[in-house]
Structures are given as structure tokens and as C-alpha cells.
JSON list of C-alpha atoms in Angstrom, two decimals:
[
{"chain": "Q", "resi": 139, "resn": "UNK", "atom": "CA", "xyz": [32.17, -31.38, -35.31]},
{"chain": "Q", "resi": 140, "resn": "UNK", "atom": "CA", "xyz": [29.94, -31.08, -38.35]},
{"chain": "Q", "resi": 141, "resn": "UNK", "atom": "CA", "xyz": [30.17, -34.70, -39.31]},
{"chain": "Q", "resi": 142, "resn": "UNK", "atom": "CA", "xyz": [28.94, -35.70, -35.84]},
{"chain": "Q", "resi": 143, "resn": "UNK", "atom": "CA", "xyz": [25.58, -34.19, -36.72]},
{"chain": "Q", "resi": 144, "resn": "UNK", "atom": "CA", "xyz": [25.12, -36.89, -39.33]},
{"chain": "Q", "resi": 145, "resn": "UNK", "atom": "CA", "xyz": [25.71, -39.85, -36.97]},
{"chain": "Q", "resi": 146, "resn": "UNK", "atom": "CA", "xyz": [22.85, -41.89, -35.76]},
{"chain": "Q", "resi": 147, "resn": "UNK", "atom": "CA", "xyz": [22.04, -42.04, -32.07]},
{"chain": "Q", "resi": 148, "resn": "UNK", "atom": "CA", "xyz": [23.52, -45.60, -31.92]},
{"chain": "Q", "resi": 149, "resn": "UNK", "atom": "CA", "xyz": [26.62, -44.52, -33.55]},
{"chain": "Q", "resi": 150, "resn": "UNK", "atom": "CA", "xyz": [27.05, -41.73, -31.03]},
{"chain": "Q", "resi": 151, "resn": "UNK", "atom": "CA", "xyz": [26.36, -44.04, -28.14]},
{"chain": "Q", "resi": 152, "resn": "UNK", "atom": "CA", "xyz": [29.03, -46.42, -29.37]},
{"chain": "Q", "resi": 153, "resn": "UNK", "atom": "CA", "xyz": [31.59, -43.51, -29.76]},
{"chain": "Q", "resi": 154, "resn": "UNK", "atom": "CA", "xyz": [30.60, -42.25, -26.24]},
{"chain": "Q", "resi": 155, "resn": "UNK", "atom": "CA", "xyz": [31.57, -45.67, -24.79]},
{"chain": "Q", "resi": 156, "resn": "UNK", "atom": "CA", "xyz": [34.99, -45.10, -26.50]},
{"chain": "Q", "resi": 157, "resn": "UNK", "atom": "CA", "xyz": [35.44, -41.92, -24.61]},
{"chain": "Q", "resi": 158, "resn": "UNK", "atom": "CA", "xyz": [34.91, -39.65, -27.66]},
{"chain": "Q", "resi": 159, "resn": "UNK", "atom": "CA", "xyz": [34.28, -36.04, -26.20]},
{"chain": "Q", "resi": 160, "resn": "UNK", "atom": "CA", "xyz": [32.87, -34.81, -29.46]},
{"chain": "Q", "resi": 161, "resn": "UNK", "atom": "CA", "xyz": [30.27, -37.51, -29.46]},
{"chain": "Q", "resi": 162, "resn": "UNK", "atom": "CA", "xyz": [29.35, -36.56, -26.02]},
{"chain": "Q", "resi": 163, "resn": "UNK", "atom": "CA", "xyz": [28.89, -32.87, -27.09]},
{"chain": "Q", "resi": 164, "resn": "UNK", "atom": "CA", "xyz": [26.74, -33.90, -30.02]},
{"chain": "Q", "resi": 165, "resn": "UNK", "atom": "CA", "xyz": [24.54, -35.97, -27.66]},
{"chain": "Q", "resi": 166, "resn": "UNK", "atom": "CA", "xyz": [24.27, -33.02, -25.28]},
{"chain": "Q", "resi": 167, "resn": "UNK", "atom": "CA", "xyz": [23.41, -30.56, -28.16]},
{"chain": "Q", "resi": 168, "resn": "UNK", "atom": "CA", "xyz": [20.93, -33.10, -29.73]},
{"chain": "Q", "resi": 169, "resn": "UNK", "atom": "CA", "xyz": [19.03, -34.00, -26.57]},
{"chain": "Q", "resi": 170, "resn": "UNK", "atom": "CA", "xyz": [19.34, -31.16, -24.02]},
{"chain": "Q", "resi": 171, "resn": "UNK", "atom": "CA", "xyz": [16.43, -29.07, -25.24]},
{"chain": "Q", "resi": 172, "resn": "UNK", "atom": "CA", "xyz": [14.03, -32.00, -25.28]},
{"chain": "Q", "resi": 173, "resn": "UNK", "atom": "CA", "xyz": [15.13, -33.41, -21.97]},
{"chain": "Q", "resi": 174, "resn": "UNK", "atom": "CA", "xyz": [14.99, -29.96, -20.32]},
{"chain": "Q", "resi": 175, "resn": "UNK", "atom": "CA", "xyz": [11.22, -29.49, -21.58]},
{"chain": "Q", "resi": 176, "resn": "UNK", "atom": "CA", "xyz": [10.36, -32.90, -20.10]},
{"chain": "Q", "resi": 177, "resn": "UNK", "atom": "CA", "xyz": [12.02, -32.19, -16.80]},
{"chain": "Q", "resi": 178, "resn": "UNK", "atom": "CA", "xyz": [10.75, -28.58, -16.33]},
{"chain": "Q", "resi": 179, "resn": "UNK", "atom": "CA", "xyz": [7.21, -29.57, -17.19]},
{"chain": "Q", "resi": 180, "resn": "UNK", "atom": "CA", "xyz": [7.38, -32.34, -14.62]},
{"chain": "Q", "resi": 181, "resn": "UNK", "atom": "CA", "xyz": [9.19, -30.31, -11.81]},
{"chain": "Q", "resi": 182, "resn": "UNK", "atom": "CA", "xyz": [7.36, -26.92, -12.75]},
{"chain": "Q", "resi": 183, "resn": "UNK", "atom": "CA", "xyz": [10.71, -25.39, -11.92]},
{"chain": "Q", "resi": 184, "resn": "UNK", "atom": "CA", "xyz": [13.18, -24.41, -14.57]},
{"chain": "Q", "resi": 185, "resn": "UNK", "atom": "CA", "xyz": [16.17, -24.06, -12.19]},
{"chain": "Q", "resi": 186, "resn": "UNK", "atom": "CA", "xyz": [15.54, -27.57, -10.76]},
{"chain": "Q", "resi": 187, "resn": "UNK", "atom": "CA", "xyz": [15.30, -28.88, -14.26]},
{"chain": "Q", "resi": 188, "resn": "UNK", "atom": "CA", "xyz": [18.70, -27.34, -15.17]},
{"chain": "Q", "resi": 189, "resn": "UNK", "atom": "CA", "xyz": [20.21, -29.00, -12.13]},
{"chain": "Q", "resi": 190, "resn": "UNK", "atom": "CA", "xyz": [18.75, -32.27, -13.00]},
{"chain": "Q", "resi": 191, "resn": "UNK", "atom": "CA", "xyz": [20.01, -31.97, -16.57]},
{"chain": "Q", "resi": 192, "resn": "UNK", "atom": "CA", "xyz": [23.54, -31.05, -15.35]},
{"chain": "Q", "resi": 193, "resn": "UNK", "atom": "CA", "xyz": [23.78, -33.96, -13.04]},
{"chain": "Q", "resi": 194, "resn": "UNK", "atom": "CA", "xyz": [22.43, -36.22, -15.83]},
{"chain": "Q", "resi": 195, "resn": "UNK", "atom": "CA", "xyz": [25.08, -35.31, -18.32]},
{"chain": "Q", "resi": 196, "resn": "UNK", "atom": "CA", "xyz": [27.77, -35.22, -15.82]},
{"chain": "Q", "resi": 197, "resn": "UNK", "atom": "CA", "xyz": [26.76, -38.80, -14.84]},
{"chain": "Q", "resi": 198, "resn": "UNK", "atom": "CA", "xyz": [26.50, -39.82, -18.44]},
{"chain": "Q", "resi": 199, "resn": "UNK", "atom": "CA", "xyz": [30.09, -38.97, -19.04]},
{"chain": "Q", "resi": 200, "resn": "UNK", "atom": "CA", "xyz": [31.35, -40.59, -15.84]},
{"chain": "Q", "resi": 201, "resn": "UNK", "atom": "CA", "xyz": [29.28, -43.73, -16.57]},
{"chain": "Q", "resi": 202, "resn": "UNK", "atom": "CA", "xyz": [29.70, -43.83, -20.28]},
{"chain": "Q", "resi": 203, "resn": "UNK", "atom": "CA", "xyz": [31.03, -47.31, -20.30]},
{"chain": "Q", "resi": 204, "resn": "UNK", "atom": "CA", "xyz": [27.59, -48.53, -19.07]},
{"chain": "Q", "resi": 205, "resn": "UNK", "atom": "CA", "xyz": [25.74, -47.10, -22.12]},
{"chain": "Q", "resi": 206, "resn": "UNK", "atom": "CA", "xyz": [24.60, -49.91, -24.31]},
{"chain": "Q", "resi": 207, "resn": "UNK", "atom": "CA", "xyz": [26.36, -48.97, -27.66]},
{"chain": "Q", "resi": 208, "resn": "UNK", "atom": "CA", "xyz": [23.60, -50.48, -29.72]},
{"chain": "Q", "resi": 209, "resn": "UNK", "atom": "CA", "xyz": [20.76, -49.59, -27.48]},
{"chain": "Q", "resi": 210, "resn": "UNK", "atom": "CA", "xyz": [18.01, -46.87, -27.78]},
{"chain": "Q", "resi": 211, "resn": "UNK", "atom": "CA", "xyz": [19.90, -43.66, -26.58]},
{"chain": "Q", "resi": 212, "resn": "UNK", "atom": "CA", "xyz": [16.76, -41.59, -26.49]},
{"chain": "Q", "resi": 213, "resn": "UNK", "atom": "CA", "xyz": [14.89, -44.05, -24.37]},
{"chain": "Q", "resi": 214, "resn": "UNK", "atom": "CA", "xyz": [18.06, -44.48, -22.09]},
{"chain": "Q", "resi": 215, "resn": "UNK", "atom": "CA", "xyz": [18.13, -40.65, -21.63]},
{"chain": "Q", "resi": 216, "resn": "UNK", "atom": "CA", "xyz": [14.32, -40.13, -21.00]},
{"chain": "Q", "resi": 217, "resn": "UNK", "atom": "CA", "xyz": [14.47, -42.99, -18.39]},
{"chain": "Q", "resi": 218, "resn": "UNK", "atom": "CA", "xyz": [17.45, -41.30, -16.68]},
{"chain": "Q", "resi": 219, "resn": "UNK", "atom": "CA", "xyz": [15.53, -38.01, -16.52]},
{"chain": "Q", "resi": 220, "resn": "UNK", "atom": "CA", "xyz": [12.35, -39.75, -15.23]},
{"chain": "Q", "resi": 221, "resn": "UNK", "atom": "CA", "xyz": [14.43, -41.48, -12.46]},
{"chain": "Q", "resi": 222, "resn": "UNK", "atom": "CA", "xyz": [16.02, -38.18, -11.49]},
{"chain": "Q", "resi": 223, "resn": "UNK", "atom": "CA", "xyz": [12.68, -36.28, -11.47]},
{"chain": "Q", "resi": 224, "resn": "UNK", "atom": "CA", "xyz": [11.36, -39.04, -9.21]},
{"chain": "Q", "resi": 225, "resn": "UNK", "atom": "CA", "xyz": [14.37, -38.68, -6.99]},
{"chain": "Q", "resi": 226, "resn": "UNK", "atom": "CA", "xyz": [13.75, -34.93, -6.70]},
{"chain": "Q", "resi": 227, "resn": "UNK", "atom": "CA", "xyz": [10.05, -35.54, -5.66]},
{"chain": "Q", "resi": 228, "resn": "UNK", "atom": "CA", "xyz": [11.16, -38.18, -3.09]},
{"chain": "Q", "resi": 229, "resn": "UNK", "atom": "CA", "xyz": [13.54, -35.81, -1.43]},
{"chain": "Q", "resi": 230, "resn": "UNK", "atom": "CA", "xyz": [10.98, -32.97, -1.10]},
{"chain": "Q", "resi": 231, "resn": "UNK", "atom": "CA", "xyz": [9.26, -32.44, 2.22]},
{"chain": "Q", "resi": 232, "resn": "UNK", "atom": "CA", "xyz": [6.49, -34.91, 2.56]},
{"chain": "Q", "resi": 233, "resn": "UNK", "atom": "CA", "xyz": [3.60, -32.57, 2.19]},
{"chain": "Q", "resi": 234, "resn": "UNK", "atom": "CA", "xyz": [0.32, -33.26, 0.38]},
{"chain": "Q", "resi": 235, "resn": "UNK", "atom": "CA", "xyz": [1.24, -31.14, -2.54]},
{"chain": "Q", "resi": 236, "resn": "UNK", "atom": "CA", "xyz": [4.51, -33.19, -3.32]},
{"chain": "Q", "resi": 237, "resn": "UNK", "atom": "CA", "xyz": [2.64, -36.44, -2.78]},
{"chain": "Q", "resi": 238, "resn": "UNK", "atom": "CA", "xyz": [0.03, -35.29, -5.22]},
{"chain": "Q", "resi": 239, "resn": "UNK", "atom": "CA", "xyz": [2.66, -34.06, -7.69]},
{"chain": "Q", "resi": 240, "resn": "UNK", "atom": "CA", "xyz": [4.46, -37.42, -7.49]},
{"chain": "Q", "resi": 241, "resn": "UNK", "atom": "CA", "xyz": [1.25, -39.37, -8.16]},
{"chain": "Q", "resi": 242, "resn": "UNK", "atom": "CA", "xyz": [0.32, -36.98, -11.03]},
{"chain": "Q", "resi": 243, "resn": "UNK", "atom": "CA", "xyz": [3.65, -37.64, -12.46]},
{"chain": "Q", "resi": 244, "resn": "UNK", "atom": "CA", "xyz": [3.39, -41.36, -12.36]},
{"chain": "Q", "resi": 245, "resn": "UNK", "atom": "CA", "xyz": [-0.15, -41.20, -13.70]},
{"chain": "Q", "resi": 246, "resn": "UNK", "atom": "CA", "xyz": [0.83, -38.85, -16.63]},
{"chain": "Q", "resi": 247, "resn": "UNK", "atom": "CA", "xyz": [3.93, -40.94, -17.37]},
{"chain": "Q", "resi": 248, "resn": "UNK", "atom": "CA", "xyz": [1.76, -43.94, -18.39]},
{"chain": "Q", "resi": 249, "resn": "UNK", "atom": "CA", "xyz": [0.43, -41.97, -21.31]},
{"chain": "Q", "resi": 250, "resn": "UNK", "atom": "CA", "xyz": [3.91, -41.07, -22.67]},
{"chain": "Q", "resi": 251, "resn": "UNK", "atom": "CA", "xyz": [5.14, -43.23, -25.68]},
{"chain": "Q", "resi": 252, "resn": "UNK", "atom": "CA", "xyz": [8.74, -44.24, -25.53]},
{"chain": "Q", "resi": 253, "resn": "UNK", "atom": "CA", "xyz": [9.44, -41.54, -22.97]},
{"chain": "Q", "resi": 254, "resn": "UNK", "atom": "CA", "xyz": [8.68, -38.74, -25.32]},
{"chain": "Q", "resi": 255, "resn": "UNK", "atom": "CA", "xyz": [7.36, -35.43, -24.37]},
{"chain": "Q", "resi": 256, "resn": "UNK", "atom": "CA", "xyz": [3.90, -34.22, -25.46]},
{"chain": "Q", "resi": 257, "resn": "UNK", "atom": "CA", "xyz": [3.06, -34.03, -29.01]},
{"chain": "Q", "resi": 258, "resn": "UNK", "atom": "CA", "xyz": [2.43, -30.34, -29.15]},
{"chain": "Q", "resi": 259, "resn": "UNK", "atom": "CA", "xyz": [5.99, -29.55, -27.77]},
{"chain": "Q", "resi": 260, "resn": "UNK", "atom": "CA", "xyz": [7.50, -31.95, -30.27]},
{"chain": "Q", "resi": 261, "resn": "UNK", "atom": "CA", "xyz": [5.48, -30.34, -33.12]},
{"chain": "Q", "resi": 262, "resn": "UNK", "atom": "CA", "xyz": [6.86, -26.90, -32.08]},
{"chain": "Q", "resi": 263, "resn": "UNK", "atom": "CA", "xyz": [10.46, -28.11, -32.05]},
{"chain": "Q", "resi": 264, "resn": "UNK", "atom": "CA", "xyz": [9.91, -29.76, -35.45]},
{"chain": "Q", "resi": 265, "resn": "UNK", "atom": "CA", "xyz": [8.61, -26.48, -36.78]},
{"chain": "Q", "resi": 266, "resn": "UNK", "atom": "CA", "xyz": [11.70, -24.62, -35.53]},
{"chain": "Q", "resi": 267, "resn": "UNK", "atom": "CA", "xyz": [13.99, -26.98, -37.28]},
{"chain": "Q", "resi": 268, "resn": "UNK", "atom": "CA", "xyz": [11.92, -26.71, -40.46]},
{"chain": "Q", "resi": 269, "resn": "UNK", "atom": "CA", "xyz": [12.16, -22.85, -40.22]},
{"chain": "Q", "resi": 270, "resn": "UNK", "atom": "CA", "xyz": [16.04, -23.34, -39.93]},
{"chain": "Q", "resi": 271, "resn": "UNK", "atom": "CA", "xyz": [16.32, -25.04, -43.26]},
{"chain": "Q", "resi": 272, "resn": "UNK", "atom": "CA", "xyz": [17.73, -22.96, -46.12]},
{"chain": "Q", "resi": 273, "resn": "UNK", "atom": "CA", "xyz": [14.83, -21.01, -47.78]},
{"chain": "Q", "resi": 274, "resn": "UNK", "atom": "CA", "xyz": [14.43, -22.78, -51.00]},
{"chain": "Q", "resi": 275, "resn": "UNK", "atom": "CA", "xyz": [14.71, -26.20, -49.31]},
{"chain": "Q", "resi": 276, "resn": "UNK", "atom": "CA", "xyz": [12.22, -25.13, -46.64]},
{"chain": "Q", "resi": 277, "resn": "UNK", "atom": "CA", "xyz": [9.80, -23.99, -49.27]},
{"chain": "Q", "resi": 278, "resn": "UNK", "atom": "CA", "xyz": [10.01, -27.25, -51.20]},
{"chain": "Q", "resi": 279, "resn": "UNK", "atom": "CA", "xyz": [9.67, -29.32, -47.91]},
{"chain": "Q", "resi": 280, "resn": "UNK", "atom": "CA", "xyz": [6.62, -27.56, -46.95]},
{"chain": "Q", "resi": 281, "resn": "UNK", "atom": "CA", "xyz": [4.88, -27.98, -50.23]},
{"chain": "Q", "resi": 282, "resn": "UNK", "atom": "CA", "xyz": [5.79, -31.55, -50.23]},
{"chain": "Q", "resi": 283, "resn": "UNK", "atom": "CA", "xyz": [5.09, -32.58, -46.55]},
{"chain": "Q", "resi": 284, "resn": "UNK", "atom": "CA", "xyz": [2.44, -30.14, -45.33]},
{"chain": "Q", "resi": 285, "resn": "UNK", "atom": "CA", "xyz": [0.50, -29.46, -48.67]},
{"chain": "Q", "resi": 286, "resn": "UNK", "atom": "CA", "xyz": [0.94, -32.98, -49.93]},
{"chain": "Q", "resi": 287, "resn": "UNK", "atom": "CA", "xyz": [1.96, -31.79, -53.33]},
{"chain": "Q", "resi": 288, "resn": "UNK", "atom": "CA", "xyz": [3.79, -34.25, -55.71]},
{"chain": "Q", "resi": 289, "resn": "UNK", "atom": "CA", "xyz": [7.49, -33.65, -56.82]},
{"chain": "Q", "resi": 290, "resn": "UNK", "atom": "CA", "xyz": [5.99, -32.87, -60.27]},
{"chain": "Q", "resi": 291, "resn": "UNK", "atom": "CA", "xyz": [3.51, -30.34, -59.01]},
{"chain": "Q", "resi": 292, "resn": "UNK", "atom": "CA", "xyz": [6.15, -28.58, -56.97]},
{"chain": "Q", "resi": 293, "resn": "UNK", "atom": "CA", "xyz": [8.63, -28.59, -59.98]},
{"chain": "Q", "resi": 294, "resn": "UNK", "atom": "CA", "xyz": [5.96, -26.94, -62.10]},
{"chain": "Q", "resi": 295, "resn": "UNK", "atom": "CA", "xyz": [4.98, -24.43, -59.43]},
{"chain": "Q", "resi": 296, "resn": "UNK", "atom": "CA", "xyz": [8.67, -23.33, -58.78]},
{"chain": "Q", "resi": 297, "resn": "UNK", "atom": "CA", "xyz": [10.06, -23.94, -62.22]},
{"chain": "Q", "resi": 298, "resn": "UNK", "atom": "CA", "xyz": [12.52, -26.56, -61.07]},
{"chain": "Q", "resi": 299, "resn": "UNK", "atom": "CA", "xyz": [13.27, -30.04, -62.30]},
{"chain": "Q", "resi": 300, "resn": "UNK", "atom": "CA", "xyz": [11.62, -33.02, -60.68]},
{"chain": "Q", "resi": 301, "resn": "UNK", "atom": "CA", "xyz": [14.98, -34.36, -59.73]},
{"chain": "Q", "resi": 302, "resn": "UNK", "atom": "CA", "xyz": [15.96, -31.08, -58.01]},
{"chain": "Q", "resi": 303, "resn": "UNK", "atom": "CA", "xyz": [12.77, -31.24, -55.97]},
{"chain": "Q", "resi": 304, "resn": "UNK", "atom": "CA", "xyz": [13.37, -34.83, -54.95]},
{"chain": "Q", "resi": 305, "resn": "UNK", "atom": "CA", "xyz": [16.90, -34.17, -53.94]},
{"chain": "Q", "resi": 306, "resn": "UNK", "atom": "CA", "xyz": [15.86, -31.19, -51.81]},
{"chain": "Q", "resi": 307, "resn": "UNK", "atom": "CA", "xyz": [13.21, -33.16, -50.02]},
{"chain": "Q", "resi": 308, "resn": "UNK", "atom": "CA", "xyz": [15.73, -35.95, -49.32]},
{"chain": "Q", "resi": 309, "resn": "UNK", "atom": "CA", "xyz": [18.31, -33.50, -48.04]},
{"chain": "Q", "resi": 310, "resn": "UNK", "atom": "CA", "xyz": [15.71, -31.80, -45.81]},
{"chain": "Q", "resi": 311, "resn": "UNK", "atom": "CA", "xyz": [14.62, -35.09, -44.27]},
{"chain": "Q", "resi": 312, "resn": "UNK", "atom": "CA", "xyz": [18.27, -36.17, -43.61]},
{"chain": "Q", "resi": 313, "resn": "UNK", "atom": "CA", "xyz": [19.01, -32.82, -42.01]},
{"chain": "Q", "resi": 314, "resn": "UNK", "atom": "CA", "xyz": [15.80, -32.99, -39.81]},
{"chain": "Q", "resi": 315, "resn": "UNK", "atom": "CA", "xyz": [16.67, -36.62, -38.81]},
{"chain": "Q", "resi": 316, "resn": "UNK", "atom": "CA", "xyz": [20.05, -35.68, -37.73]},
{"chain": "Q", "resi": 317, "resn": "UNK", "atom": "CA", "xyz": [18.83, -32.67, -35.70]},
{"chain": "Q", "resi": 318, "resn": "UNK", "atom": "CA", "xyz": [15.78, -34.27, -34.19]},
{"chain": "Q", "resi": 319, "resn": "UNK", "atom": "CA", "xyz": [17.16, -37.75, -33.50]},
{"chain": "Q", "resi": 320, "resn": "UNK", "atom": "CA", "xyz": [15.76, -40.91, -35.15]},
{"chain": "Q", "resi": 321, "resn": "UNK", "atom": "CA", "xyz": [13.10, -41.75, -32.57]},
{"chain": "Q", "resi": 322, "resn": "UNK", "atom": "CA", "xyz": [11.53, -38.21, -32.74]},
{"chain": "Q", "resi": 323, "resn": "UNK", "atom": "CA", "xyz": [11.85, -38.12, -36.51]},
{"chain": "Q", "resi": 324, "resn": "UNK", "atom": "CA", "xyz": [9.99, -41.42, -36.96]},
{"chain": "Q", "resi": 325, "resn": "UNK", "atom": "CA", "xyz": [7.37, -40.91, -34.26]},
{"chain": "Q", "resi": 326, "resn": "UNK", "atom": "CA", "xyz": [6.34, -37.31, -35.01]},
{"chain": "Q", "resi": 327, "resn": "UNK", "atom": "CA", "xyz": [7.74, -36.08, -38.25]},
{"chain": "Q", "resi": 328, "resn": "UNK", "atom": "CA", "xyz": [6.09, -38.65, -40.50]},
{"chain": "Q", "resi": 329, "resn": "UNK", "atom": "CA", "xyz": [2.82, -38.51, -38.56]},
{"chain": "Q", "resi": 330, "resn": "UNK", "atom": "CA", "xyz": [2.45, -34.77, -38.98]},
{"chain": "Q", "resi": 331, "resn": "UNK", "atom": "CA", "xyz": [4.25, -34.03, -42.25]},
{"chain": "Q", "resi": 332, "resn": "UNK", "atom": "CA", "xyz": [4.29, -37.17, -44.45]}
]
């Protein structure tokens, strides 16, 4: 299963269309948390959000042949969640508060970029992934990305070679990209940490 973490979203999408269950599991692990946050914020109901996600991933497996193997997997999943959230609103009793919620959702959705959740939530998730890095790698990465220190400065401060620092930063970025997904990695990581 470990090797699947290194696959890109498009590689996983292709393997999914081939009926690869491990690829499906990796997609689930990679995206469930982000999609759940998105759905629960919109619905303001965690149980409802769990139902939406359960139905979404069940449908994803059943309709796996319809996934574009070279498409944007992240956008595909966020669009699917958005549509399911709208379905939930549509099936609620037609009371003012549901109509207002639906309009608020549509209004707010226009400000989302590429179907991503709000920046603060993304930053929090990125922080969690950085915290999960091996201690030395995390220390080097934070000095590089958050304190904007050069490889040479970090090497001198920690008593390491520049090559070691450079290698550790590259490894950290590779790990974060595999865990966060390419779209999130590009949109948020470099904005906040580069």
C-alpha cells in the first residue's frame, strides 16, 4: 500500500478505472478528510456529511469507469460533493431557513477556487502534515519554508552539509505532495511556506 501514496492523483484515477481496489483506498484516504470538512461546513451537520461521503465513495467505485483517467481528480470529487450537498438541500422541507441555506451555499461557492475549502482549514491540515514529518526533516523544512533560511544557513545552524539539507527539504516536499494531493500542494503549500 505504501507505494500508492507516491502516486499522483491522475495515476490513481487511471488505476481506479482499471478496478484497482488499493488505488480506490488511497483516493479515499487522501481525500476523505478534506471532503468531509467541505460537506460538514456546508450542511452544518456532521452525520449528514458522513452520509454524503459514504454515498459519494460508494458511487465512485460503482461508476469508476466514468472517471476521466487524465482529469483533475480533486475537482471531480469536490464537484461531486457540491452536487450531493445541493441534493440534500433540495430534499429538505421547503422552509425559509433551508432556502436561505441553499442561497448562502450558492453565494459562498462562487468564492471558492477549484472547489477547495477555505484557506484556514487548508493551512491547518498542512500544519498537521508538517508536524507528522520525521523530527529532523520537520525542523529543516520549517527553517527553510517558514523562516526563509537558505540551505547554507540551515546547514551552519544545525551542523549539517548543504547537500543533506537540500535532500531533506526535497523529501519533505515529496511527502507533503503525496499526502495532500497535487492541487492542494500547489495552491496552498507554496503560497504559505515557499
